[in-house]
Each structure stands twice: as C-alpha cells, then as structure tokens.
CSV table of C-alpha atoms in Angstrom, one decimal:
chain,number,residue,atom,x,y,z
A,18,UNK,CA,11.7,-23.0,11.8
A,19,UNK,CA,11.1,-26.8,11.3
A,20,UNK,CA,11.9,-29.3,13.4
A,21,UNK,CA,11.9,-32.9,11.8
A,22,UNK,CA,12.5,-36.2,13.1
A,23,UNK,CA,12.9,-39.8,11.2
A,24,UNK,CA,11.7,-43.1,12.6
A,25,UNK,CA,11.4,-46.6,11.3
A,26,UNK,CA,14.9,-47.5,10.3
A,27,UNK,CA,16.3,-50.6,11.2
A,28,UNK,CA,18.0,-54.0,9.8
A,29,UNK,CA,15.8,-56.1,7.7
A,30,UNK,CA,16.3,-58.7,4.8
A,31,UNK,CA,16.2,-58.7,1.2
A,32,UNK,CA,12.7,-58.2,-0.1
A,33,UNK,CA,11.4,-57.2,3.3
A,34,UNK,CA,9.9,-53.3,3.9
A,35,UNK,CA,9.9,-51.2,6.0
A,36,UNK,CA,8.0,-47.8,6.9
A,37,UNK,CA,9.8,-44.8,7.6
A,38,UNK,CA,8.3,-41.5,9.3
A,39,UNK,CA,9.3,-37.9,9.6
A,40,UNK,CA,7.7,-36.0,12.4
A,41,UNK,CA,7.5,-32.2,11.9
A,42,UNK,CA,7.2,-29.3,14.5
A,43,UNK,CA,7.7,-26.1,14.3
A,44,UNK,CA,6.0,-24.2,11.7
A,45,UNK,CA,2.8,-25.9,10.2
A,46,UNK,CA,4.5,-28.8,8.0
A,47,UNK,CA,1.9,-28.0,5.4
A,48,UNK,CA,3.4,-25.5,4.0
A,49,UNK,CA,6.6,-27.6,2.8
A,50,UNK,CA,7.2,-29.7,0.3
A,51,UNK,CA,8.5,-32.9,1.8
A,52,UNK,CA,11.5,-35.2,0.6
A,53,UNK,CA,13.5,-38.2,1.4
A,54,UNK,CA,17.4,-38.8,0.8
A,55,UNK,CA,20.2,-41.6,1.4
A,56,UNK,CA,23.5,-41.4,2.4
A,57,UNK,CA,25.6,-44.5,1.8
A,58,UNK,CA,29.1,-44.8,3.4
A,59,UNK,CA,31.6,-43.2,0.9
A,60,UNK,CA,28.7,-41.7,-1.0
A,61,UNK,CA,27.1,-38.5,-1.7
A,62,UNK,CA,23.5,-38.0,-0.1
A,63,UNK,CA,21.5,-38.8,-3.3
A,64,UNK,CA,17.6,-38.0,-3.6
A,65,UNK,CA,14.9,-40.4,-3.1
A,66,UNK,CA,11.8,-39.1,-3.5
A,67,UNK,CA,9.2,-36.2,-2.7
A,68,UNK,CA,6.0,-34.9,-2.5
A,69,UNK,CA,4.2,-31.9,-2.9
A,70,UNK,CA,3.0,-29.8,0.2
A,71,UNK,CA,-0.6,-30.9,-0.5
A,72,UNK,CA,0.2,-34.1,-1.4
A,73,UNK,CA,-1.3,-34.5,-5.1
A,74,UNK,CA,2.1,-35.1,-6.4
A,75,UNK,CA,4.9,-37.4,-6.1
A,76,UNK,CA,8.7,-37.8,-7.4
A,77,UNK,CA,11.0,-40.8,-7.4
A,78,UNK,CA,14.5,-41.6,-8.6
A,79,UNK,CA,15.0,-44.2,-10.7
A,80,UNK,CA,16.3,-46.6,-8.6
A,81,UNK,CA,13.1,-46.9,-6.6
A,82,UNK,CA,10.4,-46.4,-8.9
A,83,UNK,CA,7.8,-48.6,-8.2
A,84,UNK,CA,9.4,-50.3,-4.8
A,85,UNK,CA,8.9,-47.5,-2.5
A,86,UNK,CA,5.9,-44.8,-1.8
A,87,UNK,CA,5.9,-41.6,-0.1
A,88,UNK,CA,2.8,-40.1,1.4
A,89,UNK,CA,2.3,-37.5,4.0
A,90,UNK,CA,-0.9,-37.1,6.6
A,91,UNK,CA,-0.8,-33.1,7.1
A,92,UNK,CA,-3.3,-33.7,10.4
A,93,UNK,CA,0.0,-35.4,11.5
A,94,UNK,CA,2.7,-32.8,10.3
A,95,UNK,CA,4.5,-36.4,9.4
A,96,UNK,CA,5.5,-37.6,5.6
A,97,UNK,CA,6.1,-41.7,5.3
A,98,UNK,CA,8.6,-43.6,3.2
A,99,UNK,CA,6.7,-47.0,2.4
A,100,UNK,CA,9.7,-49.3,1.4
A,101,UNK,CA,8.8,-52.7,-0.4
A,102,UNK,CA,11.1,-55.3,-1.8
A,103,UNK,CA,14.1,-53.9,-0.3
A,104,UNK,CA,17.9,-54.9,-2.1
A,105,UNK,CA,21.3,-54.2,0.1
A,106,UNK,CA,21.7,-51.2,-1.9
A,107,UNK,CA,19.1,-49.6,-0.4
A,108,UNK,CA,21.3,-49.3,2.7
A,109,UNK,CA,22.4,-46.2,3.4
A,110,UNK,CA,21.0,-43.6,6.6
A,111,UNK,CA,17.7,-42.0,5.3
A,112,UNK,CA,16.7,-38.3,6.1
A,113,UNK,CA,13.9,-36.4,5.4
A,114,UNK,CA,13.9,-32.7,4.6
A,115,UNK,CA,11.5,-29.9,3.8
A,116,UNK,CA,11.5,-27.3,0.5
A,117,UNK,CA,9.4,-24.1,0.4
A,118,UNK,CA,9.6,-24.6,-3.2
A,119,UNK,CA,7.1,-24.6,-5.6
A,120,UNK,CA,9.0,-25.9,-8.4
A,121,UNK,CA,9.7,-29.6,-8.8
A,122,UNK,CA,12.8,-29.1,-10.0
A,123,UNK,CA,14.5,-28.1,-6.4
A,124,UNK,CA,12.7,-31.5,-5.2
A,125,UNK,CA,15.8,-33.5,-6.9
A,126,UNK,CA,19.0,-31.6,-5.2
A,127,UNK,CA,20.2,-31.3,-0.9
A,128,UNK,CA,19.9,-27.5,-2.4
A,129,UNK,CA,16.5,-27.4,-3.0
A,130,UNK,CA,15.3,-28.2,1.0
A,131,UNK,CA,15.9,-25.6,4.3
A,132,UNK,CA,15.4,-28.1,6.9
A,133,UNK,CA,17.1,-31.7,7.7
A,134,UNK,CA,16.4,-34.4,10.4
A,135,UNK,CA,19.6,-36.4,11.3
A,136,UNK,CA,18.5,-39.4,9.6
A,137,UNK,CA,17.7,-43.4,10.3
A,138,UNK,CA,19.6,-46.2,9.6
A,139,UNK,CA,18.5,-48.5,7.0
A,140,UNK,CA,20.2,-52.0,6.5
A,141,UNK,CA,19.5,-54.8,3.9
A,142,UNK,CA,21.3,-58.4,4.5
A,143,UNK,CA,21.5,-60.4,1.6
C-alpha cells in the first residue's frame, strides 16, 4: 500500500511556475514508477508526465514538452512536477500516481498506476 500526497498547487499568472510535490508512504516509493495527471472541469483526467522508478527516464505529453520537468529524490519517497511558463490551460487539479510497471507504455493511461493522491489545484490568470 502507498500512500501519496500532492503539494504546491495554487493560483499564479501566465508565464509564472510553480513546483508541485508528491509525498509517498507506505511501501518504499522506489519501487514505483511515478506519474503526474490533470483533471480540468468537464474533462477527462489526461496524462502529464512520468518517470521511471530509478529515475533515468522521463515521459511528457505534448502539450508540456519542454515547459515542465519531473524529477523524483527516492531518499525523500517524493517525485516533483517543475512547472515553467505556465498558460491558463494548464489549470486543471494535478494528482500524482504510482505504476508497478515496467513498461512505458502503462505510464500514458489512469490504467496503468495502482495508487492516487487526491490532487492540487492549479490555476493560471491570464
């Protein structure tokens, strides 16, 4: 069992950042791949990004290539979400999950993860 809870969220403007942080308990976070997702109201939860349980690889959508980061500190059981030049559609709530997986391809889909935090609100002004 994994425990996991997101901090950093807040209201910002456009071309701000922001860093977000998933604490994980429970079972040694090391051993999970870690991943970020948004929600938007009316939307589906849609993938962010992820990384690998030792950290030597990363995965982005599209729509944040090059504007955000994720890392992860393993001493720390936390993974980060570095967010630069942030646009109002990055508002959504973010959450961070965890995968057992060892294949990239589960990174991408809600499917792919076992465990959830509840999530941080993230809101852009124009």
């Amino acid at each position: 069992q994994v425990q996991l809870v997101e901090s950093g969220g807040g209201l910002v403007q456009a071309g701000d950042s922001l860093r977000l942080s998933c604490a994980a308990s429970g079972r040694t976070f090391k051993t999970y791949a870690g991943g970020w997702f948004r929600q938007a109201p009316g939307k589906e939860r849609e993938f962010v990004a992820a990384i690998r349980k030792s950290g030597s690889t990363t995965y982005y959508a599209d729509s944040v290539k090059g504007r955000f980061t994720i890392s992860r500190d393993n001493a720390k059981n936390t993974v980060y979400l570095q967010m630069n030049s942030l646009k109002p559609e990055d508002t959504a709530v973010y959450a961070c999950a965890a995968s057992l997986s060892d294949y990239s391809t589960s990174y991408y889909s809600v499917g792919g993860y076992s465990y959830w935090g509840q999530g941080t609100q993230v809101t852009v002004s124009s």
